[in-house]
mmCIF file of C-alpha atoms and ligand atoms in Angstrom:
data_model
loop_
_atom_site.group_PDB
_atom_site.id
_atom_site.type_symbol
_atom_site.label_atom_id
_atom_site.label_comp_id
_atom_site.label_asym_id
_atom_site.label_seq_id
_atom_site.Cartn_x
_atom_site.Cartn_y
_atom_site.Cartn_z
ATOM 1 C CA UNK A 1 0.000 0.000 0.000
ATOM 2 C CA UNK A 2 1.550 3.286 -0.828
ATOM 3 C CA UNK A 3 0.973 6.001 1.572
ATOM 4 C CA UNK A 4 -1.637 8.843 0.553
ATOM 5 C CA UNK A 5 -0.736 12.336 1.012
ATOM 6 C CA UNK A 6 -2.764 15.231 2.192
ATOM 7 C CA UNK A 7 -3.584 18.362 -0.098
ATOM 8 C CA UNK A 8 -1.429 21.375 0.836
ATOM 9 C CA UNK A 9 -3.650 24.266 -0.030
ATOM 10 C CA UNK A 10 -7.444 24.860 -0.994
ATOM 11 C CA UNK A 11 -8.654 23.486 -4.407
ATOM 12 C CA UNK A 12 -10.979 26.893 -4.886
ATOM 13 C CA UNK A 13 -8.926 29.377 -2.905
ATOM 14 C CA UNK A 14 -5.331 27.784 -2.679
ATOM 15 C CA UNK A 15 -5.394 29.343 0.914
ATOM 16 C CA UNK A 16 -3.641 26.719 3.228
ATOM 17 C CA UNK A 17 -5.218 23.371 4.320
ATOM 18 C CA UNK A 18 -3.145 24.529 8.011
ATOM 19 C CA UNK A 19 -5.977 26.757 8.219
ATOM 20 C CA UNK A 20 -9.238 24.705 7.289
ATOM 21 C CA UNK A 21 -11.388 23.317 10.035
ATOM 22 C CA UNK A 22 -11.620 19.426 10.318
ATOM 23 C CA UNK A 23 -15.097 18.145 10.381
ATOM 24 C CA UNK A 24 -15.356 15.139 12.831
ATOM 25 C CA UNK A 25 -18.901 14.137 12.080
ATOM 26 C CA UNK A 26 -17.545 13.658 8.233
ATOM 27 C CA UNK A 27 -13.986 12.201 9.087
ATOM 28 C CA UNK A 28 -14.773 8.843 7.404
ATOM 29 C CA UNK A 29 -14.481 11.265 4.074
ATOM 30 C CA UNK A 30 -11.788 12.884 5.308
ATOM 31 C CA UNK A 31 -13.499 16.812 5.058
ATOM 32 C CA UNK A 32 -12.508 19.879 6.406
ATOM 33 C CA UNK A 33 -13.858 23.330 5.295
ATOM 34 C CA UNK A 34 -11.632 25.976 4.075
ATOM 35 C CA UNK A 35 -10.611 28.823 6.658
ATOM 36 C CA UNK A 36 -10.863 31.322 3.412
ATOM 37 C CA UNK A 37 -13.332 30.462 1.120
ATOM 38 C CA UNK A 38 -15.408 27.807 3.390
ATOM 39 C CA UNK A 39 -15.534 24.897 0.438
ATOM 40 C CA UNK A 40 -15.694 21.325 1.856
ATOM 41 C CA UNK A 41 -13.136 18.885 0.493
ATOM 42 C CA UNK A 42 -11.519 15.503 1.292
ATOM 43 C CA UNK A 43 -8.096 16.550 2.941
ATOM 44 C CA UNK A 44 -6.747 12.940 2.052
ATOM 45 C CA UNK A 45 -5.590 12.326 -1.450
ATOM 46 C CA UNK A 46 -6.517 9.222 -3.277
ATOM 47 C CA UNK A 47 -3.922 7.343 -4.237
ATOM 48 C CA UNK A 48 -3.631 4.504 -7.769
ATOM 49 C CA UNK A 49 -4.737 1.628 -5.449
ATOM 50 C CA UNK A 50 -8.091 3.568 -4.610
ATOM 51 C CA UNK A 51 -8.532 4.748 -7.875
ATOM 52 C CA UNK A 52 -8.013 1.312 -9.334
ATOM 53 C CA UNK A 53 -10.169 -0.530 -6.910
ATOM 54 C CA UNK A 54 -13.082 2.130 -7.546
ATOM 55 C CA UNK A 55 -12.654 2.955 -11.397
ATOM 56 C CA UNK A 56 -10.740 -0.325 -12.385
ATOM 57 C CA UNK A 57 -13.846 -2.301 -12.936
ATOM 58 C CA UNK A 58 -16.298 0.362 -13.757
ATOM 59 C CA UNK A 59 -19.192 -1.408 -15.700
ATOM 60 C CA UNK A 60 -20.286 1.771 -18.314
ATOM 61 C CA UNK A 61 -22.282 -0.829 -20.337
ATOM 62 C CA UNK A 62 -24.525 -1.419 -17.246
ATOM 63 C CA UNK A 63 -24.971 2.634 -17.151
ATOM 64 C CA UNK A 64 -26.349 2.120 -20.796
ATOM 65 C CA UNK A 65 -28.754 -0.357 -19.956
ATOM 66 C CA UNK A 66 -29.948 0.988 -16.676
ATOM 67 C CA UNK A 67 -31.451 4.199 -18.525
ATOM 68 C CA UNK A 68 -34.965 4.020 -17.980
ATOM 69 C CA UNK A 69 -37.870 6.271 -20.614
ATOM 70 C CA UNK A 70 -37.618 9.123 -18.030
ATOM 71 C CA UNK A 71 -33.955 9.629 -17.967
ATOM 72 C CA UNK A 72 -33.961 9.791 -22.068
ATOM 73 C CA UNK A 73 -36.320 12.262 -21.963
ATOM 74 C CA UNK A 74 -35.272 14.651 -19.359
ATOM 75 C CA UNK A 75 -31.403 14.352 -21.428
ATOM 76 C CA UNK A 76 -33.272 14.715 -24.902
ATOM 77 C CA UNK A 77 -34.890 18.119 -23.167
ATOM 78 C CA UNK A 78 -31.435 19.520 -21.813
ATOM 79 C CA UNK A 79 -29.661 18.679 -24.997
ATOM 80 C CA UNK A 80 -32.521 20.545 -26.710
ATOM 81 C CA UNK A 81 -32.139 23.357 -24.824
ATOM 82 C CA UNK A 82 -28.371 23.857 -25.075
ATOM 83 C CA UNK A 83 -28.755 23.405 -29.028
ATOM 84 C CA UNK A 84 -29.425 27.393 -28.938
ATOM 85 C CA UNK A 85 -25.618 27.766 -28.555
ATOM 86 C CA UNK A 86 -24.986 25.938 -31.857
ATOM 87 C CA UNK A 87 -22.396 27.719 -33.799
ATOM 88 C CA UNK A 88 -19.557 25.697 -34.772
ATOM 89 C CA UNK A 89 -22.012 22.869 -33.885
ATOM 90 C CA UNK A 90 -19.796 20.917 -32.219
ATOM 91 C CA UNK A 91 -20.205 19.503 -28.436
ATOM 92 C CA UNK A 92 -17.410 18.056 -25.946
ATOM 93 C CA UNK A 93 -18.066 15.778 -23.465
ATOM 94 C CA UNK A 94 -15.976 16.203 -20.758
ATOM 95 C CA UNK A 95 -15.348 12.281 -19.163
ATOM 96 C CA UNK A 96 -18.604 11.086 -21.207
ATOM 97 C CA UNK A 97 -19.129 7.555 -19.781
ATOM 98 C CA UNK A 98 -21.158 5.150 -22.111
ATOM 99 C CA UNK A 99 -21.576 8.733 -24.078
ATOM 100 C CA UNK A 100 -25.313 8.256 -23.568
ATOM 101 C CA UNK A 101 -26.188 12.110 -23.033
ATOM 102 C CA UNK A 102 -23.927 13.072 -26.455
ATOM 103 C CA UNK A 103 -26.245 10.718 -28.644
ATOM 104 C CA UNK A 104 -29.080 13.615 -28.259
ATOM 105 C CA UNK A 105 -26.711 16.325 -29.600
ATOM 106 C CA UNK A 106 -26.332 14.077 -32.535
ATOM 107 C CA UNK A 107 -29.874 13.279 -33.458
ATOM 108 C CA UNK A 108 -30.162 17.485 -33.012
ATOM 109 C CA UNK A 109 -27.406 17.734 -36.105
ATOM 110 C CA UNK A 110 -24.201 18.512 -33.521
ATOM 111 C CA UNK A 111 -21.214 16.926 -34.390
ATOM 112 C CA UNK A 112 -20.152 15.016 -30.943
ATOM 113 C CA UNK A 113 -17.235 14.662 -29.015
ATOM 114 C CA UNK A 114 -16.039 12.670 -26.139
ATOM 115 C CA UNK A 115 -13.083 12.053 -23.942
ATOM 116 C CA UNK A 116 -12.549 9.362 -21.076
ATOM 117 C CA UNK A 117 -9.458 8.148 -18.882
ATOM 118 C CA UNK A 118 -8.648 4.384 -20.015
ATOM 119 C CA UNK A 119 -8.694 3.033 -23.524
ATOM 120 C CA UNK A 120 -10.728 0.796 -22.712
ATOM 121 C CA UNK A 121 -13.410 3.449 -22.564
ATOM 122 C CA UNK A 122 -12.106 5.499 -25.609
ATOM 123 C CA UNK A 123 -12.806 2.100 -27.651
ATOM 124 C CA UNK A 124 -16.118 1.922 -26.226
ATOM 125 C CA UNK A 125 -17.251 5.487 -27.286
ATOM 126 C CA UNK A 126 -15.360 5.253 -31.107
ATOM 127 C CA UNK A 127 -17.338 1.889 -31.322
ATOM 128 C CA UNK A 128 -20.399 4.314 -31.074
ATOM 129 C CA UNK A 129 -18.918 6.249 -33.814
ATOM 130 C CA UNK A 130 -18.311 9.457 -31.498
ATOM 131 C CA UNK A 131 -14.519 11.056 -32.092
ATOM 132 C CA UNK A 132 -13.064 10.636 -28.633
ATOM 133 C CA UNK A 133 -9.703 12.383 -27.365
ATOM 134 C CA UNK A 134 -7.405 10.578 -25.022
ATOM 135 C CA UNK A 135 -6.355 12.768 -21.992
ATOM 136 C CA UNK A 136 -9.235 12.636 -19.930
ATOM 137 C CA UNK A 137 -10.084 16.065 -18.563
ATOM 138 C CA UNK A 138 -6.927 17.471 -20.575
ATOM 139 C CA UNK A 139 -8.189 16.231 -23.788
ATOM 140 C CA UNK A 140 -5.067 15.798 -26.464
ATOM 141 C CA UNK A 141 -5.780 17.165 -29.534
ATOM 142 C CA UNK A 142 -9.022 18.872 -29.808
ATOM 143 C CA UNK A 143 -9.101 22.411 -30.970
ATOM 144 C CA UNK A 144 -9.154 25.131 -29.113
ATOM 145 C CA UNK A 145 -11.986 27.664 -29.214
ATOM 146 C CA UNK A 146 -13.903 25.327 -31.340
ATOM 147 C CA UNK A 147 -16.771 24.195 -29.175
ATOM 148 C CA UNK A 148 -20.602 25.173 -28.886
ATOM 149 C CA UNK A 149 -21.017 23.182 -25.395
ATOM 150 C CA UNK A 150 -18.916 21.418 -23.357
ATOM 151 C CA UNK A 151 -21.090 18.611 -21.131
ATOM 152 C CA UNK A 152 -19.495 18.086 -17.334
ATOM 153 C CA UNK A 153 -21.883 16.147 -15.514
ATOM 154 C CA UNK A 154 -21.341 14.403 -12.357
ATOM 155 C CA UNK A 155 -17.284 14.776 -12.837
ATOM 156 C CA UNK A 156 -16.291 18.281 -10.818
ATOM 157 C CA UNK A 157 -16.913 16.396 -7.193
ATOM 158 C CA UNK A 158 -14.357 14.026 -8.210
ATOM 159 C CA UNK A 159 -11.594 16.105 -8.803
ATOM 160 C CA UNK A 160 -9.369 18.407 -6.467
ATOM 161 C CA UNK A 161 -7.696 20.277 -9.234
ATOM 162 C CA UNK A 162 -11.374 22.450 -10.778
ATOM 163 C CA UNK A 163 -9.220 25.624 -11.029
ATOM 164 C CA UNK A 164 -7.241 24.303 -14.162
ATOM 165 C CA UNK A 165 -9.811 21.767 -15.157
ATOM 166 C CA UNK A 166 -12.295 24.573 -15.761
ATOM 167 C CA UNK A 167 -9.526 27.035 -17.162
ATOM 168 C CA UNK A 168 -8.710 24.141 -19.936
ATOM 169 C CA UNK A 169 -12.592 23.943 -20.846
ATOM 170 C CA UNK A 170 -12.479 27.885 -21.160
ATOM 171 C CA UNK A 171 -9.719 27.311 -23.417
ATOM 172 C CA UNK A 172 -11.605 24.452 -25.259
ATOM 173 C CA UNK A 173 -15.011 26.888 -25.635
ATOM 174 C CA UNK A 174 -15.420 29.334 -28.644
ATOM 175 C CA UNK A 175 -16.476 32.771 -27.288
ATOM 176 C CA UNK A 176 -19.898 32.691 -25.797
ATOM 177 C CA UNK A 177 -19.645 29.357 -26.008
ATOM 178 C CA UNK A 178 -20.801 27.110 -22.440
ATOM 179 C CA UNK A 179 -20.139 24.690 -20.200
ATOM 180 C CA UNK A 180 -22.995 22.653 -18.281
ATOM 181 C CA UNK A 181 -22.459 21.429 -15.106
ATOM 182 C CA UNK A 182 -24.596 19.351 -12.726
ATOM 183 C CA UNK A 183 -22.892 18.140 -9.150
ATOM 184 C CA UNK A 184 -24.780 17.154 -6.126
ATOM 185 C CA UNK A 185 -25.676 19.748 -3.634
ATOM 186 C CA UNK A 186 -23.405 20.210 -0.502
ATOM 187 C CA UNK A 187 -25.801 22.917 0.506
ATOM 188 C CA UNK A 188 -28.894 20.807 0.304
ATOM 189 C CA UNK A 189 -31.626 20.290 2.397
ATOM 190 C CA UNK A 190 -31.446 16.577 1.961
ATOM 191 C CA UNK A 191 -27.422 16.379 3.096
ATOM 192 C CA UNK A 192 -28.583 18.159 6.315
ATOM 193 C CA UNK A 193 -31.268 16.212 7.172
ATOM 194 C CA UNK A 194 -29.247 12.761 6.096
ATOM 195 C CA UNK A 195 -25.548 14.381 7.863
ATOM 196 C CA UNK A 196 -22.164 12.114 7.699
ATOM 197 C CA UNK A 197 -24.305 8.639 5.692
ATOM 198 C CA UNK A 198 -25.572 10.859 2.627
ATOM 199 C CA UNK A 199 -25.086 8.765 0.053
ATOM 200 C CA UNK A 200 -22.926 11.737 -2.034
ATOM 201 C CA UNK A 201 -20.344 11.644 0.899
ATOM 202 C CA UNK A 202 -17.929 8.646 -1.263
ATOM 203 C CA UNK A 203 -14.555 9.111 -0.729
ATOM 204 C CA UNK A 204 -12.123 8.236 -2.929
ATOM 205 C CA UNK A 205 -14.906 9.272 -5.873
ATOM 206 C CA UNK A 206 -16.210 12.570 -4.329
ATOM 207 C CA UNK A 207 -13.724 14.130 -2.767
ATOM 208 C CA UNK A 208 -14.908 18.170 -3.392
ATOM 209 C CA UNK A 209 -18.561 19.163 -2.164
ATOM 210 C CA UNK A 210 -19.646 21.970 -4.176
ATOM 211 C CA UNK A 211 -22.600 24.736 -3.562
ATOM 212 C CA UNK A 212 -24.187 27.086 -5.803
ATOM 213 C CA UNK A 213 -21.971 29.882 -4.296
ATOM 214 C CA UNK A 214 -18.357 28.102 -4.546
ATOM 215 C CA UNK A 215 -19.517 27.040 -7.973
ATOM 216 C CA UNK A 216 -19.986 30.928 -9.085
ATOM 217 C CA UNK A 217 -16.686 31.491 -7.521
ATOM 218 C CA UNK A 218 -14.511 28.848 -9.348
ATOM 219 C CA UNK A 219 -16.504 29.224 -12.289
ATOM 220 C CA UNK A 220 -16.023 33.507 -12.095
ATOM 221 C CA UNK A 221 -12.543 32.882 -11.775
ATOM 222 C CA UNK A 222 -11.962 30.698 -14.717
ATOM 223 C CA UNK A 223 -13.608 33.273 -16.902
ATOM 224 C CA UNK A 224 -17.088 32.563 -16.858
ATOM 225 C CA UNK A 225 -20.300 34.042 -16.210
ATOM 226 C CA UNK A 226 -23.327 32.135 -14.886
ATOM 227 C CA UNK A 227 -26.516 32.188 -17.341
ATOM 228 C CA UNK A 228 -28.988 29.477 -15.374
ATOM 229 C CA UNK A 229 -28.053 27.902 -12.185
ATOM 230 C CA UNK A 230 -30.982 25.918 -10.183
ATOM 231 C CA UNK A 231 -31.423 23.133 -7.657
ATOM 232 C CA UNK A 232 -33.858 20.277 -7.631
ATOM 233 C CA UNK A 233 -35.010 16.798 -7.036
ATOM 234 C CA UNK A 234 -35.210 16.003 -3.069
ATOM 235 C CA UNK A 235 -34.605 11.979 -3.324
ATOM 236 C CA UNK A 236 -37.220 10.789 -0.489
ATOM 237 C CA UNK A 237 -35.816 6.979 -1.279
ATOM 238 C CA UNK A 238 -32.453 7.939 -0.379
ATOM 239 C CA UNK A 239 -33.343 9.915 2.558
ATOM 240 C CA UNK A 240 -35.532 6.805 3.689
ATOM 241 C CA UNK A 241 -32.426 4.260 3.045
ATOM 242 C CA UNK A 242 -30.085 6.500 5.264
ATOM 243 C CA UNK A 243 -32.964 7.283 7.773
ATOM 244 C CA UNK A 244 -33.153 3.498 8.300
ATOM 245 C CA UNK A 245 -29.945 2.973 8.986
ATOM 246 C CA UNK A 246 -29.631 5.339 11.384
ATOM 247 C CA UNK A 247 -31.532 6.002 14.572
ATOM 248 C CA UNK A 248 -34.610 6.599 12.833
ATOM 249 C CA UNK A 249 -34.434 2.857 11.811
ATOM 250 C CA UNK A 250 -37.427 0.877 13.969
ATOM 251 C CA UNK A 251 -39.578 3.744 13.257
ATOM 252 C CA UNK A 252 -39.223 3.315 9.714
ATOM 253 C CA UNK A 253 -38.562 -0.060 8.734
ATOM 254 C CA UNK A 254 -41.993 -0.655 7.355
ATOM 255 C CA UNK A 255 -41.822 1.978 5.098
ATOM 256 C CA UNK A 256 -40.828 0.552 1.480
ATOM 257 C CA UNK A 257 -38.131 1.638 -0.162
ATOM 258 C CA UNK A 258 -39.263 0.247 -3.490
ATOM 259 C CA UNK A 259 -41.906 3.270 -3.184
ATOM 260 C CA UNK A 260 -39.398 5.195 -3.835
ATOM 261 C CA UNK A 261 -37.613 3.928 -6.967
ATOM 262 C CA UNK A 262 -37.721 4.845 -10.420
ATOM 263 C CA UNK A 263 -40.593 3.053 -11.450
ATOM 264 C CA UNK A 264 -42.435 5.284 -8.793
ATOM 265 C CA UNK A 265 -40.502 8.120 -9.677
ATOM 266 C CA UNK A 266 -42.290 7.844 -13.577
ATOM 267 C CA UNK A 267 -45.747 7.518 -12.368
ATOM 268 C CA UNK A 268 -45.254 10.452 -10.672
ATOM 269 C CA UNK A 269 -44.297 12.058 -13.974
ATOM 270 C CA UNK A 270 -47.097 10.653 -15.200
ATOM 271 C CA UNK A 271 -49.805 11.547 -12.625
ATOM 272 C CA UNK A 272 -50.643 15.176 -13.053
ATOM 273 C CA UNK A 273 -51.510 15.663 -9.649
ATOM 274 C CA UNK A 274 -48.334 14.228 -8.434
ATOM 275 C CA UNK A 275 -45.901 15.342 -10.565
ATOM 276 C CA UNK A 276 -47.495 19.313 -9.856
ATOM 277 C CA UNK A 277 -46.941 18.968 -6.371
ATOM 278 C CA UNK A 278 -43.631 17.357 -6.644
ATOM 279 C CA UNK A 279 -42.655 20.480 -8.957
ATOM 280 C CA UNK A 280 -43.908 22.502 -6.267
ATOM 281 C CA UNK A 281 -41.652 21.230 -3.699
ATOM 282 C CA UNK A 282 -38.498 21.105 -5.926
ATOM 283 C CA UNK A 283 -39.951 24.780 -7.018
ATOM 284 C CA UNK A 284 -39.310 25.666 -3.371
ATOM 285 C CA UNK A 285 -36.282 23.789 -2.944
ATOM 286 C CA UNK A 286 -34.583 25.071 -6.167
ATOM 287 C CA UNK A 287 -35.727 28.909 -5.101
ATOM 288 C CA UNK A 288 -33.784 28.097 -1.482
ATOM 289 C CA UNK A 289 -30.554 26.740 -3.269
ATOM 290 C CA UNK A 290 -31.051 23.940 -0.881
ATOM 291 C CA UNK A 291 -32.731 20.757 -3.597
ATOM 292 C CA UNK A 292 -30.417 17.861 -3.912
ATOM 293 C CA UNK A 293 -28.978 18.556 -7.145
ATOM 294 C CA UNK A 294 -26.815 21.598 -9.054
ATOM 295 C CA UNK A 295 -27.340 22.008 -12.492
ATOM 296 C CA UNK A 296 -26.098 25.246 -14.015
ATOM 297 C CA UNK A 297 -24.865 27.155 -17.179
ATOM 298 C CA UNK A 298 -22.122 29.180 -17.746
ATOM 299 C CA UNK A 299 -21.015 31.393 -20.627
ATOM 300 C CA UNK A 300 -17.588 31.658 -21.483
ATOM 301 C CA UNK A 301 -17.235 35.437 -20.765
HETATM 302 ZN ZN1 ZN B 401 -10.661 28.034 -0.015
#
């Protein structure tokens, strides 16, 4: 086992990690909170063993097949709704997966793009006939100033280096051009109520906890400007599973969990009752900054 090191300085701020506070309740992730800028990250550093055991046998087929009608739709409507950027009409997906979300961009007329960490992966995504860049997040070879949108979904919390990682997708952009980003919520309601076992908290993945206000901040300091950011979706299954297993546990064992999955989820979409008071409640959550989930827009500036 090699030995992991600590961070030195701030991944937002760079002021000293001397200076941030430990937090005791979340020491099983390793987080303290900057003395400067108050962002939450994982002091420890994951080392190749970590990464290996968590990455190593990473099934992105499975993420293919586990899409379900709703997903495909709610990605068809974002994808839609970025097209309005198309210039150059090309897209970059920043880390892409199974490339599942750049298929949309496609069937919209956008010429797609994709990068990804083994070669495995790469050979995965060119089998779908998408043009994908070794590198990872420092893609090698793809033109500067040449893309529309770049996609970065899910992929911020598990970094510690944002600051140049959002300075080379600035560099990527053409003017005007934007990045969208979606990371869970540090700030949310449901990480209050649920404390140290949220289900986000997964060190060595996640290892930076972003809010809407750090976000601005690395984002306005990598020469952006915000054009949309909201919060949504308040998971009641996955504040049931970590309610159970805590001391709430013999209160709530008879309460199914299975009410809470997917399939639920899309007969709530399609019950019209439902699925207006569940907008209501994410309405409320996303005007608080506190729902589960970031998803935001930003304009190179
Ligand atoms: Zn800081």
């Amino acid at each position: 086992m090699i030995d992991r090191e600590a961070l030195t300085n701030c991944p937002l701020c760079d002021a000293g990690s001397d200076k941030a506070r430990r937090l005791p309740k979340f020491s099983k992730d390793h987080l303290v909170r900057c003395g400067s800028c108050k962002f939450v990250y994982s002091l420890l550093i994951p080392n190749d063993e970590d990464y290996a055991r968590v990455y190593g046998n990473y099934n992105y087929a499975a993420e293919d097949e586990s899409r379900t009608d709703l997903n495909i739709l709610k990605e068809r409507e974002i994808a839609s709704r970025l097209a309005r950027y198309r210039q150059t009409g090309k897209v970059l997906d920043m880390a892409a997966g199974a490339g599942r979300f750049l298929v949309h961009f496609r069937d919209l007329g956008f010429t797609i793009y994709a990068t990804e960490f083994s070669e495995k992966m790469c050979l995965y995504l060119e089998a779908k006939g998408i043009t994908t860049y070794r590198g990872g997040l420092f893609p090698e070879g793809a033109e500067p100033g040449s893309f529309d949108v770049v996609v970065f979904t899910e992929i911020i919390e598990h970094i510690n280096n944002p600051i140049p990682v959002l300075t080379e997708i600035n560099r990527l952009l053409r003017p005007g051009g934007c990045v969208y980003i979606t990371t869970p919520n540090f700030a949310s309601l449901e990480r209050r109520l649920i404390g140290p076992t949220w289900g986000m908290l997964m060190w060595p993945e996640h290892i930076t906890y972003w809010s809407p206000r750090h976000l601005d901040l690395a984002l306005g300091k990598t020469g952006f400007r915000r054009s949309r950011l909201t919060t949504q979706n308040i998971s009641p299954y996955r504040i049931v599973q970590a309610l159970k297993r805590g001391r709430m546990s013999s209160v709530l064992s008879d309460v199914s969990e299975q009410g809470f999955s997917d399939t639920a989820q899309e007969k709530v979409a399609g019950s019209k009752l439902l699925s207006t008071a569940k907008k209501l409640v994410n309405f409320g959550l996303g005007a608080s900054g506190t729902g589960s989930g970031i998803t935001a827009i930003y304009e190179k500036a």
